[in-house]
Coordinates of C-alpha atoms and ligand atoms in Angstrom, one line a residue:
X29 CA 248.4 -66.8 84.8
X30 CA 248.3 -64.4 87.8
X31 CA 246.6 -61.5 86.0
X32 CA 243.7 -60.3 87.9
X33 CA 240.7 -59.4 85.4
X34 CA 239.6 -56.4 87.5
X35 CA 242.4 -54.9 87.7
X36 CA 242.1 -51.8 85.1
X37 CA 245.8 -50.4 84.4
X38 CA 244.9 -47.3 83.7
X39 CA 242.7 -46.8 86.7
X40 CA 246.4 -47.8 88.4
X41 CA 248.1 -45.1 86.3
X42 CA 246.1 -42.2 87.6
X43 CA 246.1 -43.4 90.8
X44 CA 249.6 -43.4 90.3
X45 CA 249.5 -40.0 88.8
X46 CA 247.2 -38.5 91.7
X47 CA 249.7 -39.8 94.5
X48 CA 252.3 -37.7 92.8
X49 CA 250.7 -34.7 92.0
X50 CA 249.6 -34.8 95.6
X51 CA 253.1 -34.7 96.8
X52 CA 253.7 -32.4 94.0
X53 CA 251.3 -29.6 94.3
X54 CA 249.8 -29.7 91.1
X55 CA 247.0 -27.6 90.6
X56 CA 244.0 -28.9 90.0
X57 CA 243.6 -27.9 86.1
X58 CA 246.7 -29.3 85.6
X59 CA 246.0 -32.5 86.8
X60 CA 243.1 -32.5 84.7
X61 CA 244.7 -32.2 81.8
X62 CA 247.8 -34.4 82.4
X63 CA 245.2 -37.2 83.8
X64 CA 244.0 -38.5 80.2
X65 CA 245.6 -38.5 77.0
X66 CA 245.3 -36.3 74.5
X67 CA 244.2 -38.3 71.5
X68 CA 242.7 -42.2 71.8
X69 CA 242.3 -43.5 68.2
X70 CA 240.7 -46.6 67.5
X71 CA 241.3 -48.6 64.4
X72 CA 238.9 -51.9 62.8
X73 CA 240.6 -53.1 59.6
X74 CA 240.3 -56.0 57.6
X75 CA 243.4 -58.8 57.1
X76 CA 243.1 -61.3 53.8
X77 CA 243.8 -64.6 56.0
X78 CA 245.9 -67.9 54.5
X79 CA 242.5 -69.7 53.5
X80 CA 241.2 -66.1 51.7
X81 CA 238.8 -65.3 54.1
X82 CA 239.0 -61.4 55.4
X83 CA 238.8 -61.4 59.2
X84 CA 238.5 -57.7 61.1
X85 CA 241.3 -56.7 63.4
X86 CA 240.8 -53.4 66.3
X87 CA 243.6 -51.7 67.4
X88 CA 244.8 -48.5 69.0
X89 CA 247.0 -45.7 68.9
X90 CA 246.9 -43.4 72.0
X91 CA 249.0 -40.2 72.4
X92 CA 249.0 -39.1 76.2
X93 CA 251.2 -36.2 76.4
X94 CA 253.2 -34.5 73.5
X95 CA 254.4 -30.8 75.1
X96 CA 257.8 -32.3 75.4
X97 CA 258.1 -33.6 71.8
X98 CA 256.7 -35.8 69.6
X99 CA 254.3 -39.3 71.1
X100 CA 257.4 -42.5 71.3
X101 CA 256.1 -46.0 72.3
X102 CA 255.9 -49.3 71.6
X103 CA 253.1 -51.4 69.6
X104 CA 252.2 -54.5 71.1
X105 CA 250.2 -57.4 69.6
X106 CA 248.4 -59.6 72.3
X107 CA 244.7 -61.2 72.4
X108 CA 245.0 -59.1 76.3
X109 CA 245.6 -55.9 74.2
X110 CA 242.3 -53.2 75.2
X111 CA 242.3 -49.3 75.5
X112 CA 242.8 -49.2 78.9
X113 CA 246.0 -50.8 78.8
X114 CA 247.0 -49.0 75.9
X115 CA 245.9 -45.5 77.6
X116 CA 247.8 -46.8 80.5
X117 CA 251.1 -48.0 78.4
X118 CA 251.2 -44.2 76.6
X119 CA 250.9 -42.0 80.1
X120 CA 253.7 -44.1 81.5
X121 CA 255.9 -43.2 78.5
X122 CA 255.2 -39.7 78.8
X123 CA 256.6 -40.0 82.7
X124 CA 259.5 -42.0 81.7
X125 CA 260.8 -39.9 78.3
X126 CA 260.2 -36.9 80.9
X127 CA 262.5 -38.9 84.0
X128 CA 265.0 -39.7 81.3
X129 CA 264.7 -36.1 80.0
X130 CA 264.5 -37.0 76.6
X131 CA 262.7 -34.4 74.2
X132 CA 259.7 -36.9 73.4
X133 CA 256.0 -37.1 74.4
X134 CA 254.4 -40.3 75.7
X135 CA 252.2 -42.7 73.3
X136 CA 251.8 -46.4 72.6
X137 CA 250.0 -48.6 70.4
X138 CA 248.0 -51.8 70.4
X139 CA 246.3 -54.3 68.1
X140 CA 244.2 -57.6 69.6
X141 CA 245.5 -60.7 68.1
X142 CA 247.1 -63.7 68.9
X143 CA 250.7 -64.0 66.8
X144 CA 250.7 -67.3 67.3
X145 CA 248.0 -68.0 65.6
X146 CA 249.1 -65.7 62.5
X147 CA 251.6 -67.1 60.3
X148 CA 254.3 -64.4 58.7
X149 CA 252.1 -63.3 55.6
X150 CA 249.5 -63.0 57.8
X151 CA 251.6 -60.6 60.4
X152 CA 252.9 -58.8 57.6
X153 CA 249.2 -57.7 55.6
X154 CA 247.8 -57.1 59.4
X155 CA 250.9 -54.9 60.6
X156 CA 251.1 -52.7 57.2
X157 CA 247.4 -52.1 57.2
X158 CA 247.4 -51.3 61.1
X159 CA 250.0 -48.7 59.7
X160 CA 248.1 -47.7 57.2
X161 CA 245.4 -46.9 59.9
X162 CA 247.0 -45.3 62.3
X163 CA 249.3 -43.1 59.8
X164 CA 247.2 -40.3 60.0
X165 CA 248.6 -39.5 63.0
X166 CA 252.2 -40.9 63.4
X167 CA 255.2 -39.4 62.0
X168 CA 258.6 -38.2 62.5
X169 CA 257.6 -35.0 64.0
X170 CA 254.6 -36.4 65.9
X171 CA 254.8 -40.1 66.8
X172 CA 257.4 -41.9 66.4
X173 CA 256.8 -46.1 67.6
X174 CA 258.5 -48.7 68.3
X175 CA 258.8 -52.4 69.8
X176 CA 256.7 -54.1 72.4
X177 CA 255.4 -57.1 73.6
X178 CA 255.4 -59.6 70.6
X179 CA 256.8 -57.2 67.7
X180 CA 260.3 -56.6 67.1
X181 CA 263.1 -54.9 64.1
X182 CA 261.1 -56.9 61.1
X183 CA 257.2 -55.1 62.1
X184 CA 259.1 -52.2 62.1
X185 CA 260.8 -52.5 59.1
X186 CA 257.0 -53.0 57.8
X187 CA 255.6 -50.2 59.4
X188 CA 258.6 -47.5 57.9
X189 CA 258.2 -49.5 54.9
X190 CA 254.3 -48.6 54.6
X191 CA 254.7 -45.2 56.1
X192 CA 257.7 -44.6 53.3
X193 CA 254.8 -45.9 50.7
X194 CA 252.4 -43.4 51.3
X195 CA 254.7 -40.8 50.8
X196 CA 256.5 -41.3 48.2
X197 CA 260.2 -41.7 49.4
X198 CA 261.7 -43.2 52.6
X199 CA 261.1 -42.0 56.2
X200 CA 263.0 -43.7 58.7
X201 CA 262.3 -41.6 61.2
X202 CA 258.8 -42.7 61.9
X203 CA 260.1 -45.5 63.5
X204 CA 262.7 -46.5 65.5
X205 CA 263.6 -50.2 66.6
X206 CA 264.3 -51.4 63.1
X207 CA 266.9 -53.4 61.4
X208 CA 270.5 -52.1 61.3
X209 CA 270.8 -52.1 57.7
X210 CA 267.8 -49.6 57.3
X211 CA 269.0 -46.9 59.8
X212 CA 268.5 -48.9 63.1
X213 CA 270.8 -48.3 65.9
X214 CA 273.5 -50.7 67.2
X215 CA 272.3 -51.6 70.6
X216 CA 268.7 -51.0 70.5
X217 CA 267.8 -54.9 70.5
X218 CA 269.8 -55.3 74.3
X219 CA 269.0 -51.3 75.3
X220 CA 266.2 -52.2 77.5
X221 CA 267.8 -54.6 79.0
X222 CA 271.4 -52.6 79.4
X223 CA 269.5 -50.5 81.0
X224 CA 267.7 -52.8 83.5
X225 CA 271.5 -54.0 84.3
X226 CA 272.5 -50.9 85.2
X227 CA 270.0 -50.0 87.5
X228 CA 270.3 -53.3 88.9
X229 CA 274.1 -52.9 89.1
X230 CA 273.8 -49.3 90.9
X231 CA 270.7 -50.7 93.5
X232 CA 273.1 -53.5 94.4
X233 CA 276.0 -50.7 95.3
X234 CA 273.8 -49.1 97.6
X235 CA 271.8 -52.3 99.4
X236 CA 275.3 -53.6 99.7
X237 CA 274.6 -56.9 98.2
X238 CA 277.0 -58.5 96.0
X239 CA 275.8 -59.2 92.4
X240 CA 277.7 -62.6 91.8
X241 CA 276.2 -65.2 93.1
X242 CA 273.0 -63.1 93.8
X243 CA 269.8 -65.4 93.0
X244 CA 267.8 -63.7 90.1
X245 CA 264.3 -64.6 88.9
X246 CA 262.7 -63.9 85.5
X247 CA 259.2 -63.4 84.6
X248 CA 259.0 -62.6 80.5
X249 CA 261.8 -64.1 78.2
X250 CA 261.4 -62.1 75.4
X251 CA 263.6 -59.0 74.5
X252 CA 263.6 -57.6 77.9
X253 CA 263.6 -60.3 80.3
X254 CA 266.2 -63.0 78.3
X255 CA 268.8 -60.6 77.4
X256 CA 268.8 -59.4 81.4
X257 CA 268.9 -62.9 82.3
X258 CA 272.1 -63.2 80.0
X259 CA 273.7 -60.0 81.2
X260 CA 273.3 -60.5 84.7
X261 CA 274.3 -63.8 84.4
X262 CA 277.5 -62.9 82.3
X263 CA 278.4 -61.1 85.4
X264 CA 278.1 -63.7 87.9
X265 CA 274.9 -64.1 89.3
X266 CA 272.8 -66.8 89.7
X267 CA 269.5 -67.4 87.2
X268 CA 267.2 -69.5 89.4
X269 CA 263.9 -68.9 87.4
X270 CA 262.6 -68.0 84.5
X271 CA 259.1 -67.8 82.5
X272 CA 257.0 -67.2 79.6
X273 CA 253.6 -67.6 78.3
X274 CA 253.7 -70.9 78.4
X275 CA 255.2 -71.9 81.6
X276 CA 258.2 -71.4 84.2
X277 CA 261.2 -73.4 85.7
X278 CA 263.0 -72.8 88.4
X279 CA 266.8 -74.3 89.9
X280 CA 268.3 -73.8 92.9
X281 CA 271.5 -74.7 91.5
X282 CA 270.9 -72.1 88.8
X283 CA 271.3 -72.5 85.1
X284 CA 272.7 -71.2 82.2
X285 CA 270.0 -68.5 80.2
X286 CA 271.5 -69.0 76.9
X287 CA 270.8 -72.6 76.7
X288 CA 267.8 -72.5 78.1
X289 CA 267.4 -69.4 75.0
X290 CA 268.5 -72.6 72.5
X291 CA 266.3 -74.9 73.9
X292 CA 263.1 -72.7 73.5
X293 CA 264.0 -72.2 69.5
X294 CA 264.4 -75.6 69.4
X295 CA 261.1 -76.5 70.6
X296 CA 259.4 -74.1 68.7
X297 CA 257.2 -74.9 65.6
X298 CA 255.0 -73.7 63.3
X299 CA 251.7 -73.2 65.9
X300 CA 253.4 -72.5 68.6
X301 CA 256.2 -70.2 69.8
X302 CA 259.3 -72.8 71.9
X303 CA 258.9 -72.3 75.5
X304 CA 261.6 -72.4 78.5
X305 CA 258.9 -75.0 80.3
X306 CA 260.3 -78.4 80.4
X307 CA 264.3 -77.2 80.3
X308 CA 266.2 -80.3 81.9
X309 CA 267.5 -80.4 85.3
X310 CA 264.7 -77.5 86.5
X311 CA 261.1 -78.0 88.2
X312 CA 258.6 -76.7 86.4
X313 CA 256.8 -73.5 88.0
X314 CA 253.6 -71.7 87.4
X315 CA 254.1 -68.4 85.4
X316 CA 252.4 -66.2 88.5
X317 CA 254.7 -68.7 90.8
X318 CA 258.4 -67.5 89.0
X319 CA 257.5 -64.0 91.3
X320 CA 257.8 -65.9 94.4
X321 CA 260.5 -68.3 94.3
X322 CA 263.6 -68.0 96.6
X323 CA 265.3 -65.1 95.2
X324 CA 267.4 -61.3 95.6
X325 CA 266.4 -60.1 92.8
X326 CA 263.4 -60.4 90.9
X327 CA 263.0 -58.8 87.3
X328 CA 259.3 -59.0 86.1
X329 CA 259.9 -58.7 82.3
X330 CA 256.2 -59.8 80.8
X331 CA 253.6 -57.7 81.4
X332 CA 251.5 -55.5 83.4
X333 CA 249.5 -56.4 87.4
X334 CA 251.8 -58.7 87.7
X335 CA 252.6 -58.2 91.4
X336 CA 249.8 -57.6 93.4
X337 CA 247.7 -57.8 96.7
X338 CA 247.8 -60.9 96.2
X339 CA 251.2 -62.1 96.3
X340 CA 253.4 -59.2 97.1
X341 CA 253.4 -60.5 100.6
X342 CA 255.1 -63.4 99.5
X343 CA 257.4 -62.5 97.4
X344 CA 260.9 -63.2 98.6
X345 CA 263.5 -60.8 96.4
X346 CA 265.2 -57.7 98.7
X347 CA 265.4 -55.9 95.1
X348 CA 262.7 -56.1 92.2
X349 CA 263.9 -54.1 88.7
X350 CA 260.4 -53.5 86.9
X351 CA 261.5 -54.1 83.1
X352 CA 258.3 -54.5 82.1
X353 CA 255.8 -51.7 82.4
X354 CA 253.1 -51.2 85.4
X355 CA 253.9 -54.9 86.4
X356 CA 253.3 -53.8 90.4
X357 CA 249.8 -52.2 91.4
X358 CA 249.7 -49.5 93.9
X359 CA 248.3 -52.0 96.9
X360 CA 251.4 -53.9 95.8
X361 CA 253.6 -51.7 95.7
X362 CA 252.6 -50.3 99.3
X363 CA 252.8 -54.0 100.6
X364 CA 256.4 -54.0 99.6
X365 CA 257.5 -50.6 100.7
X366 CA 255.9 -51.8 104.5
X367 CA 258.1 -55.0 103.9
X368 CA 260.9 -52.9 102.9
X369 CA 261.7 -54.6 99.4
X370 CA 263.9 -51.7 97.2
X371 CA 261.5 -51.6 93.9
X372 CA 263.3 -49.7 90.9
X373 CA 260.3 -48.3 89.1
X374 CA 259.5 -49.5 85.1
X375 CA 259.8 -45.7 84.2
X376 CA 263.3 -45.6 85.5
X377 CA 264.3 -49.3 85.1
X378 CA 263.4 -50.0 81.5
X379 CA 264.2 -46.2 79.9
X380 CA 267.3 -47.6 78.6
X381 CA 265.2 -49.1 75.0
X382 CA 263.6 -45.3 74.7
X383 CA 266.7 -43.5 75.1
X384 CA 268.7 -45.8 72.5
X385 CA 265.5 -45.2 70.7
X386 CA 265.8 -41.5 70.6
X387 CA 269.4 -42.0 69.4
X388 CA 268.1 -43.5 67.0
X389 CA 265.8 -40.9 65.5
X390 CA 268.1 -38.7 65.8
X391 CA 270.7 -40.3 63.4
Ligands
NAD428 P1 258.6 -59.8 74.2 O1 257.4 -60.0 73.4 O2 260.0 -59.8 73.6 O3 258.7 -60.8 75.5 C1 257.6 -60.8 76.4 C2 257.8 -62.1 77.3 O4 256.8 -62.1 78.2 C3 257.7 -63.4 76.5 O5 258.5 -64.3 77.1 C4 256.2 -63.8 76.7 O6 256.1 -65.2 76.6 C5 255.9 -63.3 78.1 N1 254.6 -62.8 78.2 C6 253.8 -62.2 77.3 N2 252.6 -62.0 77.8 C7 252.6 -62.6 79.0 C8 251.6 -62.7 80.0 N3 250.3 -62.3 79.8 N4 251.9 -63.4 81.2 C9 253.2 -63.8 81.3 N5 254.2 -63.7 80.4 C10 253.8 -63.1 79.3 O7 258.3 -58.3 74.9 P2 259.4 -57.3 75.5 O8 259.7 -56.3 74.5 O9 260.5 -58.1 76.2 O10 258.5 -56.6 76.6 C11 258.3 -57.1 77.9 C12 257.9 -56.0 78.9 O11 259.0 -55.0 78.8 C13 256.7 -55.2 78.5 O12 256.0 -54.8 79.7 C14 257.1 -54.0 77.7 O13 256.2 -53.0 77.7 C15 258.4 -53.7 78.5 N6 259.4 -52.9 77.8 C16 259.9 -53.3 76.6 C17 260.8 -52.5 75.9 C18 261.5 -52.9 74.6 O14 262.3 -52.2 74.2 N7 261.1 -54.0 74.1 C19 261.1 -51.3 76.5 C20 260.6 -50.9 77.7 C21 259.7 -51.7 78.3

């Protein structure tokens, strides 16, 4: 995988942050306070395992900014997950709610473990007791989370389910990215993605390219990243790559998303989540190699450093549509400006999942 250890994403956040407030004028004690979050909790909590044993799980809740409303983000489960990333996750919510000009705060949430290696009781006793945890400072009125990398409508159904517990009566408003039939929205499971499209859709307008028959690579098939893949492919371009996890393929020709969606549940089983790797009549690529394959448009959907020093000079796209969050570092992202690649930033690209979100809260 391409991800390089040292770099730190929230050391590339406020770098981030102090290019802007440069440009920006902000004074000094401003940028001090806008520079870290406001609250960083840390959580240790036991989980009863299939064979009895009780292992200890850390996770995080970090609230970065909440002077426009109450702390929205996602909670992702990875073994990758640290405080860093989490700090770095929550301050580029509070810039995206605020470019979207919804009335929320920024905030995200973590917890270290490996889903694959956790079968479904498992996931449930570790999410409700990370709830537990961290309820002492979520709520409808405070912090309000969602989906991310490797959760989805049912840990959310768990978490307002826990939440609801604890108090006595139920609060869907604690959460929003759950299940339809318990106050979810319609449209939050492809919002993200809608609004990737979209973007996509307007940058194409105004490069004057031609979205049919453009040649679109994936990185991340999960939420995001497969339901873009099927959208844009819906509307006539070409899906020449894709990855996840556990490998990559690529087609000239192109292929169709939605098998390739069929043939990853088909391979799955009980240890291991199915994989796109090995999807017939396609070469097998490297994860980190998906970013550079002949390309327009290139959508990194998985995770963050993605597209850096390293390989920004190779990459091959005219338009990259950051779905995922932080996936280009600042070195990157001044490599491609020089090379004159149109990058649609994360915090403008993937607000379409917050702003269904905040529909949702307020129904
Ligand atoms: P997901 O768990 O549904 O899918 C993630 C995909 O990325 C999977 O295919 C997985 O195999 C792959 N992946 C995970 N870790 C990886 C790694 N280290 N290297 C390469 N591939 C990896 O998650 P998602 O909800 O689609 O989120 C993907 C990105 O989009 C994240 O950066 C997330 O923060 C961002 N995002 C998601 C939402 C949302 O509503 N789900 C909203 C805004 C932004």
């Amino acid at each position: 995988m391409a991800t390089e250890p040292r770099v730190n994403p929230f050391a590339v956040a406020q770098s981030q942050f102090d290019r802007a407030a440069a440009k920006l004028n902000l004074k000094p004690d401003m940028r001090a306070i806008l520079r870290e979050p406001k609250r960083e909790l840390i959580v240790h909590f036991p989980v009863e395992m299939r064979d009895g044993s009780l292992k200890t799980f850390t996770g995080y809740r970090v609230q970065h900014n909440l002077n426009r409303g109450p702390g929205k983000g996602g909670i992702r489960y990875s073994p990758d997950v640290t405080l860093d990333e989490v700090k770095a996750l929550a301050m580029w919510m509070t810039w995206k709610c605020a470019t979207v000009d919804i009335p929320f705060g920024g905030a995200k949430g973590g917890v270290i473990c490996d889903p694959e290696a956790l079968n479904d009781r498992e996931l449930e006793r570790l999410t409700r007791r990370y709830a537990t945890e961290i309820s002492a400072i979520i709520g409808p009125y405070i912090d309000i989370p969602a989906p991310d990398v490797n959760t989805g409508s049912r840990e959310m159904a768990w978490i307002m389910d826990t939440y609801s517990m604890h108090n006595g009566y139920p609060i869907p408003g604690v959460i929003t990215g759950k299940p339809i039939e318990i106050g979810g929205a319609v449209g939050r499971g492809s919002a993200t993605a809608d609004g990737v499209v979209i973007c996509i859709e307007k940058a194409v307008e105004h490069l004057k390219m031609d979205i049919k028959g453009a040649r679109v690579a994936v990185q991340g098939f999960g939420n995001a990243g497969q339901i873009a893949a099927t959208l844009l492919h819906k509307m006539g371009a070409k899906i020449v790559a894709v990855s996840d996890t556990h490998g990559g393929i690529y087609s000239e020709a192109g292929f169709d998303p939605d098998s390739v969606l069929h043939y990853k549940q088909e391979n799955a089983h009980e240890k291991r989540r199915g994989s796109v790797a090995g999807f017939p009549g396609t070469k097998d690529v490297s994860v980190a190699n998906v970013l550079e394959v002949p390309c327009d448009i290139l959508v990194p959907a998985a995770v963050e450093n993605q597209i850096t020093k390293r390989n920004a000079a190779h990459i091959q796209a005219k338009l990259i549509a950051e779905a995922a969050n932080g996936p280009t570092t600042l070195e990157a992202d001044d490599i491609l400006f020089k090379r004159g690649i149109t990058v649609i930033p994360d915090i403008l690209a993937n607000a379409g999942g917050v702003t269904v979100s905040y529909f949702e809260w307020v129904q």
